[in-house]
Amino acid sequence: MYTQALNVKDTGKPASAEDPGKLARFQARIDAEEKIEPNDWMPEAYRRTLIRQISQHAHSEIIGMQPEGNWITRAPSLRRKAGLLAKVQDEGGHGLYLYAAAETLGCSREELVDQLLAGKAKYSSIFNYPTLSWADIGAIGWLVDGAAIMNQIPLCRCSYGPYARAMIRVCKEESFHQRQGYEIMMTLSRGSAAQKAMAQDALNRWWWPSLMMFGPSDKDSVHSTDTMKWKIKRFSNDDLRQKFVDATVPQGHYLGLEFPDPALKRDEKTGHWQHGEIDWSEFKRVLAGDGPCNRQRMKVRTKAHEDGTWVREAALAHARKRAERAAAVRIAAE
Amino acid sequence: MSSTTAALQSRRAPARKAKAGGRTSRPAAGKADAASSPLFSYVVSLADDALVLGHRLSEWTGYAPTLEEDIALPNLALDLIGQARFFYAYAGEIEGKGRDEDALAYLRDEHGFSNVLLAEQPNGDFAATMLRQLLYAAFMHPYFQALTASKDARLAEIAAKAVKEMAYHVRHSAEWVIRLGDGTEESRRRAAAALDELWMYTGELFEMGEGERALVGAGVAVDRESIRPAWDATINRVLAEATLERPAPCGMQSGGRAGRHTEYLGRMLAEMQVLHRAHPGVTW
Ligand SMILES: [Fe+2]
Ligand SMILES: [Fe+2]
């Protein structure tokens, strides 16, 4: 998912080292489905996990603007141009709400952005793949936003209030993106032979990376027990992936497209769609920084940040001058 | 920020209206060919201004100096692209040959575009983008205000929507020009350089050809010269607050309205039109 790299060992103070009384009261509140708010007591490990998860999610939204932004200036109709522009803008807005939610945990946006630019923070591996045709814009909306929704709908009930509330807002927009993406795929699939080929090629390239968005399979997943207990996470990676596959495969068939998985078949007993083995070596490679676009994505983000330095400095300097002038006027009046 | 994608649902061009009757009046230009009618040319030029500048702004998406600007710049772009769509749709109806917004945006060459040169200037740095926006919006805001009184009901209707958008463009770009002018030494130097470079493209905003003058006479278009006091007032106020000096009168560049552009437009259109033109006649 957008937070798929969470499966790393947490090396800070373990929850077991906290005051047992406070810990028990905290857990009782969570068990009673109460929301934890910024000023409430919380175990350090809970705070760290949330900061990591929310900031990874925010970074993913920001880096995710690049692959789709790649087609804004070439969108093939004015309606599509406006739709894509608005979609990419929405993703920036998601980044903004999420950084704000992370800030309620005592970590500033600047710190989090610095971690991203220093290569210390992760973002979703899906955004390290290139967008090679217009159909990729459809495929991303349909599959990537579709996968994001699967993960984020349960997050709307996350125990941490500000994150849960941000997710409610984000989910509404993501489902709009998913429908818009599917509609692009539909138009291409019903279009010329070249358009249909474009749609099929996009599905071929985006299908497996979309399945990888849910993270490692449950048998290889490090410590999701705490996050489950704390109701940050409510479903396992494999459960969410299965939900996504079940929802998406019939949609693809309706488009008349083929999934690039010869093993894909419906289990008659359970009704679930079973997919073939995911290439976990590719997943690890992309996560480790060796995907097709990891370097470009970071280079572009870093350049945008550096190119904007003088603008941010100017805004600060101007705000300071204004404050000084206002103060001088106040003093003169006294 | 609310969902702009959802809002796009309502950004679609307005439903076609009966072309005859109502307040719509056509100047008696005496030309049989609607494609070259003054009204068609005028409406297309309004659309071209908006599309070309909107496209330029859209190039910023994902590269802005702050996350807030990464949201604000696409907003400005969306407003302008939305305006362009309304104007193109109307122009297509005036022409009556079945050309829709995309035929007009994607299938005309550089020489067929009649936008002002200011709109096509490259983004440059953030100072250049914000100054370009201020110089344009400070004109278009009062212009659309005046156009709401047009005898052409369609134009009046589009202008009424656009005037609110341009008020925001003036506010947003003015705030940045002030911050940059009265910010750091570097930002001031960049803002002054951008102002100096763009100034020669401002004269064209006030130019009118014969056809447009006839439309002004018929109460359809707005006399561009009448916008000058409002434009001057905004520009002078903002530059003063930004501690930037208004450039001395200089030789003005023009030609955009007649399809004679700067070298930048051809490349911009090549990128914008490439996919659409590679697949003639399909639906996207
Ligand atoms: Fe998003
Ligand atoms: Fe999205």
Coordinates of C-alpha atoms and ligand atoms in Angstrom, one line a residue:
Chain A
M1 CA 0.0 0.0 0.0
Y2 CA 1.1 3.6 0.2
T3 CA 2.6 2.5 3.5
Q4 CA 3.9 -0.9 2.3
A5 CA 7.4 -0.3 3.7
L6 CA 6.1 -0.3 7.2
N7 CA 7.2 -3.8 7.5
V8 CA 10.6 -2.9 9.0
K9 CA 11.7 -3.4 12.6
D10 CA 10.8 -0.6 15.0
T11 CA 13.9 0.0 17.1
G12 CA 12.6 2.6 19.6
K13 CA 11.2 2.0 23.1
P14 CA 9.0 -1.0 22.9
A15 CA 5.4 -0.7 24.2
S16 CA 6.2 -3.3 26.9
A17 CA 8.4 -0.7 28.6
E18 CA 5.5 1.7 29.2
D19 CA 3.6 2.2 32.4
P20 CA 1.4 -0.9 32.6
G21 CA -1.6 1.0 34.1
K22 CA -1.6 3.7 31.4
L23 CA -1.0 1.1 28.7
A24 CA -4.0 -0.9 29.9
R25 CA -6.3 2.1 30.0
F26 CA -5.1 3.1 26.5
Q27 CA -5.8 -0.4 25.2
A28 CA -9.2 -0.4 26.8
R29 CA -10.1 2.8 25.0
I30 CA -9.0 1.3 21.7
D31 CA -11.0 -1.9 22.4
A32 CA -14.0 0.3 23.0
E33 CA -13.5 1.9 19.6
E34 CA -12.8 5.3 21.1
K35 CA -10.7 7.7 19.1
I36 CA -7.3 8.7 20.4
E37 CA -6.8 12.4 20.0
P38 CA -3.5 14.4 19.8
N39 CA -3.4 15.4 23.5
D40 CA -4.3 12.0 24.9
W41 CA -1.6 9.8 26.4
M42 CA -0.3 7.2 23.9
P43 CA 2.6 4.7 24.0
E44 CA 5.7 6.0 22.2
A45 CA 5.6 3.0 19.8
Y46 CA 2.1 3.9 18.8
R47 CA 3.1 7.5 18.1
R48 CA 6.2 6.4 16.1
T49 CA 4.3 3.9 14.1
L50 CA 1.7 6.4 13.2
I51 CA 4.2 9.1 12.3
R52 CA 5.9 6.6 10.0
Q53 CA 2.7 5.4 8.5
I54 CA 1.1 8.8 7.9
S55 CA 4.3 10.4 6.6
Q56 CA 4.9 7.5 4.2
H57 CA 1.4 7.9 3.0
A58 CA 1.9 11.7 2.6
H59 CA 5.2 11.2 0.7
S60 CA 3.4 8.7 -1.6
E61 CA 0.8 11.3 -2.5
I62 CA 3.5 13.8 -3.3
I63 CA 5.8 11.5 -5.3
G64 CA 2.6 10.1 -6.9
M65 CA 2.0 13.5 -8.6
Q66 CA 5.0 12.9 -10.9
P67 CA 4.0 9.8 -13.0
E68 CA 0.6 11.3 -13.7
G69 CA 1.8 14.8 -14.0
N70 CA 3.9 13.4 -16.9
W71 CA 0.8 13.4 -19.1
I72 CA -0.9 16.7 -18.1
T73 CA 0.6 18.7 -21.0
R74 CA -0.2 15.9 -23.5
A75 CA -3.7 15.0 -22.4
P76 CA -5.6 14.2 -25.6
S77 CA -8.7 16.3 -25.0
L78 CA -9.5 19.4 -22.9
R79 CA -11.9 17.4 -20.8
R80 CA -9.2 14.9 -20.0
K81 CA -6.6 17.6 -19.4
A82 CA -8.8 19.3 -16.8
G83 CA -9.7 15.9 -15.2
L84 CA -6.1 14.9 -14.9
L85 CA -5.0 18.3 -13.7
A86 CA -7.6 18.2 -11.0
K87 CA -6.7 14.7 -10.0
V88 CA -3.1 15.4 -9.6
Q89 CA -4.0 18.5 -7.6
D90 CA -6.2 16.4 -5.4
E91 CA -3.2 14.1 -4.6
G92 CA -1.3 17.2 -3.5
G93 CA -4.2 18.1 -1.3
H94 CA -4.0 14.6 0.2
G95 CA -0.4 15.1 0.9
L96 CA -1.3 18.3 2.7
Y97 CA -3.9 16.8 5.0
L98 CA -1.7 13.9 5.8
Y99 CA 1.3 16.1 6.7
A100 CA -1.1 18.1 8.9
A101 CA -2.3 14.8 10.6
A102 CA 1.3 13.8 11.2
E103 CA 2.0 17.2 12.7
T104 CA -0.6 16.5 15.4
L105 CA 1.8 13.8 16.6
G106 CA 4.6 16.4 17.1
C107 CA 6.6 16.0 13.9
S108 CA 6.8 19.0 11.5
R109 CA 6.2 18.9 7.8
E110 CA 9.7 20.3 7.2
E111 CA 11.2 17.4 9.2
L112 CA 9.2 14.8 7.3
V113 CA 10.1 16.3 3.9
D114 CA 13.8 16.4 4.9
Q115 CA 13.6 12.7 5.7
L116 CA 12.1 12.0 2.3
L117 CA 14.7 14.1 0.5
A118 CA 17.5 12.5 2.5
G119 CA 16.3 9.1 1.3
K120 CA 15.4 8.1 4.9
A121 CA 11.7 7.8 4.4
K122 CA 9.9 5.6 2.0
Y123 CA 7.0 6.1 -0.3
S124 CA 4.9 3.6 -2.2
S125 CA 6.9 1.5 -4.7
I126 CA 4.2 1.9 -7.3
F127 CA 5.3 5.4 -8.2
N128 CA 8.7 4.2 -9.3
Y129 CA 7.2 2.8 -12.5
P130 CA 7.0 5.0 -15.6
T131 CA 3.9 6.3 -17.4
L132 CA 4.6 5.4 -21.0
S133 CA 1.2 6.0 -22.7
W134 CA -2.0 7.9 -22.1
A135 CA -3.6 4.6 -21.1
D136 CA -1.3 4.5 -18.0
I137 CA -3.4 7.4 -16.7
G138 CA -6.5 5.3 -16.9
A139 CA -4.7 2.3 -15.4
I140 CA -3.3 4.3 -12.5
G141 CA -6.8 5.6 -11.7
W142 CA -8.4 2.3 -12.0
L143 CA -5.8 0.1 -10.3
V144 CA -3.6 2.3 -8.1
D145 CA -6.4 4.5 -6.8
G146 CA -8.5 1.3 -6.6
A147 CA -5.9 -0.4 -4.5
A148 CA -5.5 2.7 -2.3
I149 CA -9.2 2.7 -1.6
M150 CA -9.1 -0.9 -0.4
N151 CA -6.5 0.0 2.1
Q152 CA -7.9 3.4 3.1
I153 CA -11.5 2.5 3.7
P154 CA -10.6 0.5 6.8
L155 CA -8.3 3.4 7.8
C156 CA -11.3 5.6 8.1
R157 CA -12.0 3.7 11.3
C158 CA -8.3 3.9 12.5
S159 CA -8.0 4.5 16.2
Y160 CA -6.1 7.8 15.8
G161 CA -8.7 10.5 15.3
P162 CA -6.9 13.0 13.0
Y163 CA -5.7 10.2 10.6
A164 CA -9.2 8.6 10.5
R165 CA -10.8 11.9 9.7
A166 CA -8.2 12.7 7.0
M167 CA -8.9 9.3 5.5
I168 CA -12.6 9.9 5.2
R169 CA -12.0 13.0 3.1
V170 CA -9.3 11.3 1.1
C171 CA -11.4 8.2 0.4
K172 CA -14.2 10.3 -1.2
E173 CA -11.7 11.7 -3.7
E174 CA -9.9 8.5 -4.3
S175 CA -13.1 6.8 -5.3
F176 CA -13.8 9.6 -7.8
H177 CA -10.3 9.0 -9.2
Q178 CA -10.9 5.3 -9.5
R179 CA -14.1 5.9 -11.5
Q180 CA -12.4 8.5 -13.7
G181 CA -9.5 6.1 -14.4
Y182 CA -11.9 3.2 -15.2
E183 CA -13.8 5.4 -17.5
I184 CA -10.6 6.3 -19.4
M185 CA -9.9 2.5 -19.7
M186 CA -13.4 1.9 -20.9
T187 CA -13.2 4.6 -23.6
L188 CA -9.9 3.2 -24.8
S189 CA -11.1 -0.4 -24.7
R190 CA -14.1 0.6 -26.8
G191 CA -12.0 2.7 -29.1
S192 CA -9.7 2.1 -32.1
A193 CA -7.4 -0.9 -32.3
A194 CA -4.4 1.3 -31.3
Q195 CA -6.3 2.6 -28.3
K196 CA -7.3 -0.9 -27.2
A197 CA -3.7 -2.1 -27.5
M198 CA -2.6 0.9 -25.4
A199 CA -5.1 -0.1 -22.7
Q200 CA -4.0 -3.7 -22.7
D201 CA -0.3 -2.7 -22.6
A202 CA -1.0 -0.5 -19.6
L203 CA -2.8 -3.3 -17.8
N204 CA 0.1 -5.6 -18.5
R205 CA 2.6 -3.2 -17.0
W206 CA 0.5 -2.0 -14.0
W207 CA -1.2 -5.2 -12.8
W208 CA 1.6 -6.8 -10.9
P209 CA 3.0 -3.6 -9.3
S210 CA -0.6 -2.9 -8.2
L211 CA -0.8 -6.2 -6.4
M212 CA 2.6 -5.4 -4.7
M213 CA 1.1 -2.2 -3.3
F214 CA -0.4 -4.3 -0.5
G215 CA 3.0 -5.2 0.8
P216 CA 4.6 -8.6 1.5
S217 CA 2.5 -11.7 1.9
D218 CA 1.3 -12.4 5.4
K219 CA 3.7 -15.2 6.0
D220 CA 6.6 -12.8 5.4
S221 CA 5.2 -9.8 7.1
V222 CA 7.1 -8.5 10.1
H223 CA 5.1 -7.4 13.1
S224 CA 1.7 -6.3 12.2
T225 CA 0.4 -7.6 15.5
D226 CA 0.8 -4.3 17.4
T227 CA -0.8 -2.3 14.6
M228 CA -3.7 -4.7 14.6
K229 CA -4.1 -4.6 18.3
W230 CA -4.0 -0.8 18.2
K231 CA -6.5 -0.7 15.4
I232 CA -4.2 1.2 13.0
K233 CA -4.5 -1.7 10.7
R234 CA -7.6 -3.9 10.6
F235 CA -7.0 -6.4 7.8
S236 CA -3.8 -8.3 6.8
N237 CA -2.0 -7.5 3.5
D238 CA -3.2 -10.7 1.9
D239 CA -6.8 -10.1 2.9
L240 CA -6.7 -6.6 1.4
R241 CA -5.0 -7.9 -1.7
Q242 CA -7.7 -10.5 -2.1
K243 CA -10.5 -8.0 -1.8
F244 CA -8.8 -5.9 -4.5
V245 CA -8.3 -8.8 -6.9
D246 CA -11.9 -10.0 -6.4
A247 CA -13.2 -6.5 -7.1
T248 CA -10.9 -5.7 -10.0
V249 CA -10.8 -8.9 -12.1
P250 CA -14.4 -8.8 -13.2
Q251 CA -14.0 -5.1 -14.1
G252 CA -11.0 -5.9 -16.3
H253 CA -13.0 -8.7 -18.0
Y254 CA -15.9 -6.3 -18.6
L255 CA -13.4 -4.1 -20.5
G256 CA -12.5 -7.1 -22.6
L257 CA -8.9 -7.0 -21.4
E258 CA -6.7 -9.8 -20.4
F259 CA -4.8 -10.0 -17.1
P260 CA -1.1 -10.8 -17.5
D261 CA -1.4 -13.8 -15.2
P262 CA -2.0 -17.2 -16.8
A263 CA -2.6 -18.7 -13.3
L264 CA -5.5 -16.3 -12.6
K265 CA -8.7 -18.3 -12.0
R266 CA -11.9 -18.3 -10.0
D267 CA -12.1 -20.7 -7.1
E268 CA -15.6 -22.2 -7.6
K269 CA -16.0 -23.1 -4.0
T270 CA -15.0 -19.8 -2.4
G271 CA -15.9 -17.5 -5.2
H272 CA -12.5 -15.8 -4.9
W273 CA -10.1 -15.0 -7.7
Q274 CA -6.8 -16.7 -7.2
H275 CA -3.7 -15.0 -8.7
G276 CA -0.3 -16.4 -9.5
E277 CA 2.8 -16.0 -7.5
I278 CA 4.0 -12.4 -7.1
D279 CA 7.6 -11.7 -8.1
W280 CA 8.8 -10.7 -4.7
S281 CA 12.3 -10.2 -5.9
E282 CA 11.0 -7.3 -8.1
F283 CA 9.1 -5.9 -5.1
K284 CA 12.3 -5.9 -3.0
R285 CA 14.4 -4.4 -5.7
V286 CA 12.0 -1.5 -6.3
L287 CA 11.6 -0.9 -2.6
A288 CA 15.4 -1.0 -2.1
G289 CA 15.7 1.9 -4.7
D290 CA 16.4 0.0 -7.9
G291 CA 13.1 0.3 -9.6
P292 CA 12.8 1.9 -13.1
C293 CA 12.2 5.4 -11.8
N294 CA 13.4 5.6 -8.2
R295 CA 16.3 7.9 -9.0
Q296 CA 14.3 10.2 -11.3
R297 CA 11.5 10.6 -8.8
M298 CA 13.9 11.6 -6.1
K299 CA 15.9 13.8 -8.4
V300 CA 12.8 15.7 -9.6
R301 CA 11.4 16.1 -6.0
T302 CA 14.8 17.3 -4.8
K303 CA 15.2 19.8 -7.7
A304 CA 11.7 21.2 -7.2
H305 CA 12.4 21.6 -3.5
E306 CA 15.8 23.3 -4.1
D307 CA 14.5 25.5 -6.9
G308 CA 11.8 26.7 -4.6
T309 CA 14.2 27.6 -1.7
W310 CA 14.5 31.3 -2.7
V311 CA 10.7 31.6 -2.9
R312 CA 10.1 30.1 0.5
E313 CA 12.9 32.3 1.9
A314 CA 11.3 35.4 0.3
A315 CA 7.9 34.6 1.8
L316 CA 9.5 34.2 5.3
A317 CA 11.5 37.4 4.9
H318 CA 8.4 39.3 3.8
A319 CA 6.3 38.0 6.7
R320 CA 9.1 39.1 9.1
K321 CA 9.2 42.6 7.6
R322 CA 5.5 42.9 7.9
A323 CA 5.5 41.8 11.5
E324 CA 8.3 44.3 12.3
R325 CA 6.4 47.1 10.6
A326 CA 3.3 46.3 12.5
A327 CA 5.2 46.2 15.7
A328 CA 6.8 49.6 14.9
V329 CA 3.4 51.1 14.2
R330 CA 2.1 49.7 17.6
I331 CA 5.1 51.1 19.5
A332 CA 4.8 54.5 17.8
A333 CA 1.1 54.6 18.8
E334 CA 1.8 54.0 22.4
Chain B
M1 CA -9.3 22.2 -0.4
S2 CA -12.4 20.5 -1.7
S3 CA -12.4 17.9 -4.4
T4 CA -11.7 19.8 -7.6
T5 CA -12.2 16.6 -9.6
A6 CA -15.8 16.4 -8.4
A7 CA -16.2 20.1 -9.1
L8 CA -15.2 19.4 -12.7
Q9 CA -18.5 17.6 -13.2
S10 CA -20.0 21.0 -13.3
R11 CA -17.3 22.5 -15.4
R12 CA -18.5 21.1 -18.6
A13 CA -19.4 23.5 -21.3
P14 CA -23.0 24.8 -20.9
A15 CA -25.7 23.1 -22.9
R16 CA -26.1 24.3 -26.5
K17 CA -28.5 27.1 -26.8
A18 CA -30.7 28.2 -29.6
K19 CA -28.4 30.3 -31.7
A20 CA -31.0 32.8 -32.8
G21 CA -33.0 35.1 -30.7
G22 CA -32.4 36.1 -27.1
R23 CA -29.9 38.8 -26.5
T24 CA -27.5 37.3 -29.0
S25 CA -26.8 39.8 -31.6
R26 CA -24.4 39.3 -34.5
P27 CA -22.6 42.3 -36.0
A28 CA -23.5 42.8 -39.6
A29 CA -20.1 42.1 -40.9
G30 CA -21.5 41.1 -44.2
K31 CA -19.4 38.0 -44.5
A32 CA -21.0 34.8 -45.6
D33 CA -18.3 32.6 -44.2
A34 CA -18.9 32.3 -40.4
A35 CA -15.4 30.9 -39.9
S36 CA -13.9 34.3 -40.5
S37 CA -16.8 36.2 -38.9
P38 CA -15.5 38.8 -36.4
L39 CA -17.5 37.2 -33.7
F40 CA -16.0 33.8 -34.3
S41 CA -12.5 35.3 -34.4
Y42 CA -13.1 37.3 -31.3
V43 CA -14.4 34.4 -29.3
V44 CA -11.6 32.1 -30.4
S45 CA -9.0 34.8 -29.3
L46 CA -10.6 34.8 -25.8
A47 CA -10.4 31.0 -25.8
D48 CA -6.8 31.0 -27.0
D49 CA -5.6 33.4 -24.4
A50 CA -7.1 31.3 -21.7
L51 CA -6.0 27.9 -23.0
V52 CA -2.4 29.0 -23.7
L53 CA -1.9 30.6 -20.3
G54 CA -3.7 27.7 -18.6
H55 CA -1.5 25.2 -20.3
R56 CA 1.6 27.1 -19.2
L57 CA 0.4 27.1 -15.6
S58 CA -0.4 23.4 -15.8
E59 CA 3.3 22.8 -16.6
W60 CA 4.1 23.7 -13.0
T61 CA 2.1 20.8 -11.5
G62 CA 4.3 18.9 -9.1
Y63 CA 7.2 21.3 -9.4
A64 CA 6.0 24.3 -7.4
P65 CA 8.1 25.9 -4.6
T66 CA 5.6 24.9 -1.9
L67 CA 3.0 22.2 -1.5
E68 CA 0.4 25.0 -1.2
E69 CA 1.4 26.3 -4.6
D70 CA 1.3 22.9 -6.1
I71 CA -2.4 23.1 -5.3
A72 CA -2.9 26.8 -6.2
L73 CA -1.2 26.7 -9.6
P74 CA -3.4 23.9 -10.9
N75 CA -6.4 25.8 -9.6
L76 CA -5.4 28.8 -11.7
A77 CA -4.8 26.5 -14.7
L78 CA -8.2 24.8 -14.3
D79 CA -10.0 28.1 -14.2
L80 CA -8.4 29.2 -17.5
I81 CA -8.8 25.8 -19.2
G82 CA -12.5 25.9 -18.1
Q83 CA -12.9 29.4 -19.6
A84 CA -11.2 28.2 -22.8
R85 CA -13.7 25.3 -23.1
F86 CA -16.7 27.6 -22.8
F87 CA -15.4 30.0 -25.4
Y88 CA -14.3 27.2 -27.8
A89 CA -17.7 25.5 -27.5
Y90 CA -19.4 28.8 -28.3
A91 CA -17.1 29.5 -31.2
G92 CA -17.8 26.1 -32.7
E93 CA -21.5 26.9 -32.5
I94 CA -21.1 30.2 -34.2
E95 CA -19.1 28.6 -36.9
G96 CA -21.7 25.9 -37.4
K97 CA -19.4 23.4 -39.0
G98 CA -19.3 20.9 -36.3
R99 CA -15.9 21.8 -34.8
D100 CA -15.9 21.2 -31.1
E101 CA -13.6 22.5 -28.4
D102 CA -11.0 19.8 -29.2
A103 CA -11.0 20.5 -32.9
L104 CA -10.3 24.1 -32.1
A105 CA -7.7 23.4 -29.5
Y106 CA -5.9 20.5 -31.0
L107 CA -6.2 20.8 -34.8
R108 CA -5.1 24.4 -35.4
D109 CA -1.5 25.3 -36.0
E110 CA 0.5 28.0 -34.4
H111 CA -0.5 30.5 -37.0
G112 CA -4.1 29.9 -36.4
F113 CA -3.8 30.7 -32.7
S114 CA -4.6 34.3 -31.9
N115 CA -3.6 34.6 -28.2
V116 CA -1.6 37.5 -26.9
L117 CA 2.2 36.9 -26.8
L118 CA 2.1 37.4 -23.0
A119 CA 0.2 34.2 -22.5
E120 CA 2.6 32.0 -24.3
Q121 CA 5.8 33.2 -22.6
P122 CA 7.6 30.4 -20.8
N123 CA 7.1 29.9 -17.1
G124 CA 10.7 31.0 -16.3
D125 CA 11.1 31.0 -12.5
F126 CA 8.3 31.5 -10.0
A127 CA 8.7 35.3 -10.2
A128 CA 8.2 35.3 -13.9
T129 CA 5.1 33.1 -13.6
M130 CA 3.5 35.2 -11.0
L131 CA 4.3 38.5 -12.8
R132 CA 2.9 37.1 -16.0
Q133 CA -0.2 36.1 -14.1
L134 CA -0.6 39.5 -12.5
L135 CA -0.1 41.4 -15.8
Y136 CA -2.8 39.2 -17.4
A137 CA -5.3 38.9 -14.6
A138 CA -5.2 42.7 -13.8
F139 CA -6.4 43.2 -17.3
M140 CA -8.9 40.3 -17.6
H141 CA -10.6 40.9 -14.3
P142 CA -12.0 44.3 -15.2
Y143 CA -12.4 43.1 -18.8
F144 CA -14.7 40.3 -17.9
Q145 CA -16.5 42.6 -15.5
A146 CA -17.3 44.9 -18.5
L147 CA -18.1 41.9 -20.7
T148 CA -20.9 40.8 -18.4
A149 CA -22.8 43.7 -19.9
S150 CA -22.3 42.4 -23.4
K151 CA -25.4 42.3 -25.7
D152 CA -24.3 38.7 -26.5
A153 CA -25.9 36.7 -23.8
R154 CA -23.5 33.8 -24.1
L155 CA -20.5 36.0 -23.7
A156 CA -22.1 37.8 -20.8
E157 CA -22.8 34.5 -19.1
I158 CA -19.3 33.1 -19.5
A159 CA -17.8 36.4 -18.4
A160 CA -19.9 36.4 -15.2
K161 CA -18.3 33.1 -14.2
A162 CA -14.8 34.1 -15.3
V163 CA -14.9 37.4 -13.4
K164 CA -14.9 35.7 -10.1
E165 CA -12.1 33.5 -11.1
M166 CA -9.9 36.4 -12.3
A167 CA -10.5 38.3 -9.1
Y168 CA -8.8 35.4 -7.3
H169 CA -6.0 35.3 -9.9
V170 CA -5.3 39.0 -9.3
R171 CA -5.3 38.5 -5.5
H172 CA -3.1 35.4 -5.6
S173 CA -0.5 36.7 -8.0
A174 CA -0.4 40.2 -6.4
E175 CA 0.3 38.6 -3.0
W176 CA 3.2 36.8 -4.5
V177 CA 4.6 39.7 -6.4
I178 CA 4.5 41.7 -3.2
R179 CA 6.2 39.0 -1.2
L180 CA 8.9 38.5 -3.9
G181 CA 9.5 42.2 -4.5
D182 CA 9.6 43.0 -0.8
G183 CA 11.2 39.7 0.3
T184 CA 14.9 39.0 0.0
E185 CA 17.5 40.5 -2.2
E186 CA 17.4 37.5 -4.6
S187 CA 13.6 37.5 -4.9
R188 CA 13.6 41.2 -5.5
R189 CA 16.2 40.8 -8.3
R190 CA 14.3 38.0 -9.9
A191 CA 11.0 39.8 -9.7
A192 CA 12.5 43.0 -11.2
A193 CA 14.1 41.0 -14.0
A194 CA 10.8 39.2 -14.8
L195 CA 8.9 42.5 -14.8
D196 CA 11.4 44.0 -17.1
E197 CA 11.2 41.0 -19.5
L198 CA 7.5 40.8 -19.6
W199 CA 6.6 44.4 -19.8
M200 CA 7.0 44.6 -23.6
Y201 CA 4.1 42.1 -24.0
T202 CA 1.6 44.2 -22.1
G203 CA 0.8 46.6 -24.9
E204 CA -0.9 43.9 -26.9
L205 CA -3.6 43.4 -24.2
F206 CA -5.1 46.7 -25.3
E207 CA -4.9 46.2 -29.1
M208 CA -8.0 45.6 -31.2
G209 CA -8.4 44.8 -34.8
E210 CA -11.1 46.0 -37.1
G211 CA -13.4 43.1 -36.5
E212 CA -13.2 43.5 -32.7
R213 CA -13.8 47.3 -33.0
A214 CA -17.0 46.6 -34.9
L215 CA -18.1 44.2 -32.1
V216 CA -17.4 46.9 -29.6
G217 CA -19.6 49.3 -31.6
A218 CA -22.3 46.7 -31.6
G219 CA -22.1 46.3 -27.8
V220 CA -20.8 42.8 -28.0
A221 CA -17.2 43.2 -27.2
V222 CA -15.5 45.5 -24.7
D223 CA -13.3 48.5 -25.7
R224 CA -9.9 47.3 -24.5
E225 CA -8.6 50.8 -24.1
S226 CA -11.3 51.5 -21.6
I227 CA -9.7 48.9 -19.3
R228 CA -6.5 50.9 -19.0
P229 CA -7.3 53.0 -15.9
A230 CA -8.3 49.9 -13.9
W231 CA -5.2 47.9 -15.1
D232 CA -2.9 50.9 -14.3
A233 CA -4.4 51.2 -10.9
T234 CA -3.9 47.6 -10.0
I235 CA -0.4 47.4 -11.4
N236 CA 0.7 50.6 -9.8
R237 CA -0.7 49.6 -6.4
V238 CA 0.9 46.2 -6.4
L239 CA 4.3 47.3 -7.7
A240 CA 4.4 50.1 -5.1
E241 CA 3.7 47.6 -2.3
A242 CA 6.2 45.3 -3.8
T243 CA 8.8 48.1 -3.9
L244 CA 9.3 47.4 -7.6
E245 CA 9.6 50.2 -10.1
R246 CA 7.1 50.3 -13.0
P247 CA 9.2 50.0 -16.2
A248 CA 9.5 53.0 -18.4
P249 CA 7.4 53.0 -21.6
C250 CA 9.2 50.9 -24.1
G251 CA 8.6 49.4 -27.6
M252 CA 5.8 46.9 -27.3
Q253 CA 5.8 43.5 -29.0
S254 CA 2.6 42.3 -30.7
G255 CA 1.4 40.0 -33.5
G256 CA -0.2 37.2 -31.5
R257 CA -3.7 38.3 -32.5
A258 CA -2.7 37.9 -36.2
G259 CA -1.0 34.5 -35.6
R260 CA 2.5 35.8 -35.5
H261 CA 3.9 34.4 -32.3
T262 CA 7.1 34.2 -30.4
E263 CA 9.2 31.1 -30.9
Y264 CA 7.8 29.5 -27.8
L265 CA 4.3 28.8 -28.9
G266 CA 5.1 26.3 -31.6
R267 CA 6.9 24.0 -29.2
M268 CA 4.2 24.3 -26.6
L269 CA 1.5 23.3 -29.1
A270 CA 3.6 20.5 -30.5
E271 CA 3.6 18.9 -27.0
M272 CA 0.0 19.7 -26.3
Q273 CA -1.3 18.4 -29.6
V274 CA 0.9 15.4 -30.2
L275 CA -1.3 12.6 -28.9
H276 CA -4.5 14.0 -30.2
R277 CA -3.1 14.3 -33.7
A278 CA -1.5 10.9 -33.6
H279 CA -4.9 9.3 -33.5
P280 CA -7.2 11.2 -35.8
G281 CA -10.9 11.0 -35.2
V282 CA -11.0 8.8 -32.2
T283 CA -12.8 9.5 -28.9
W284 CA -10.7 10.0 -25.7
Ligands
FE1 FE -4.4 10.4 -3.1
FE2 FE -6.0 9.4 -6.0

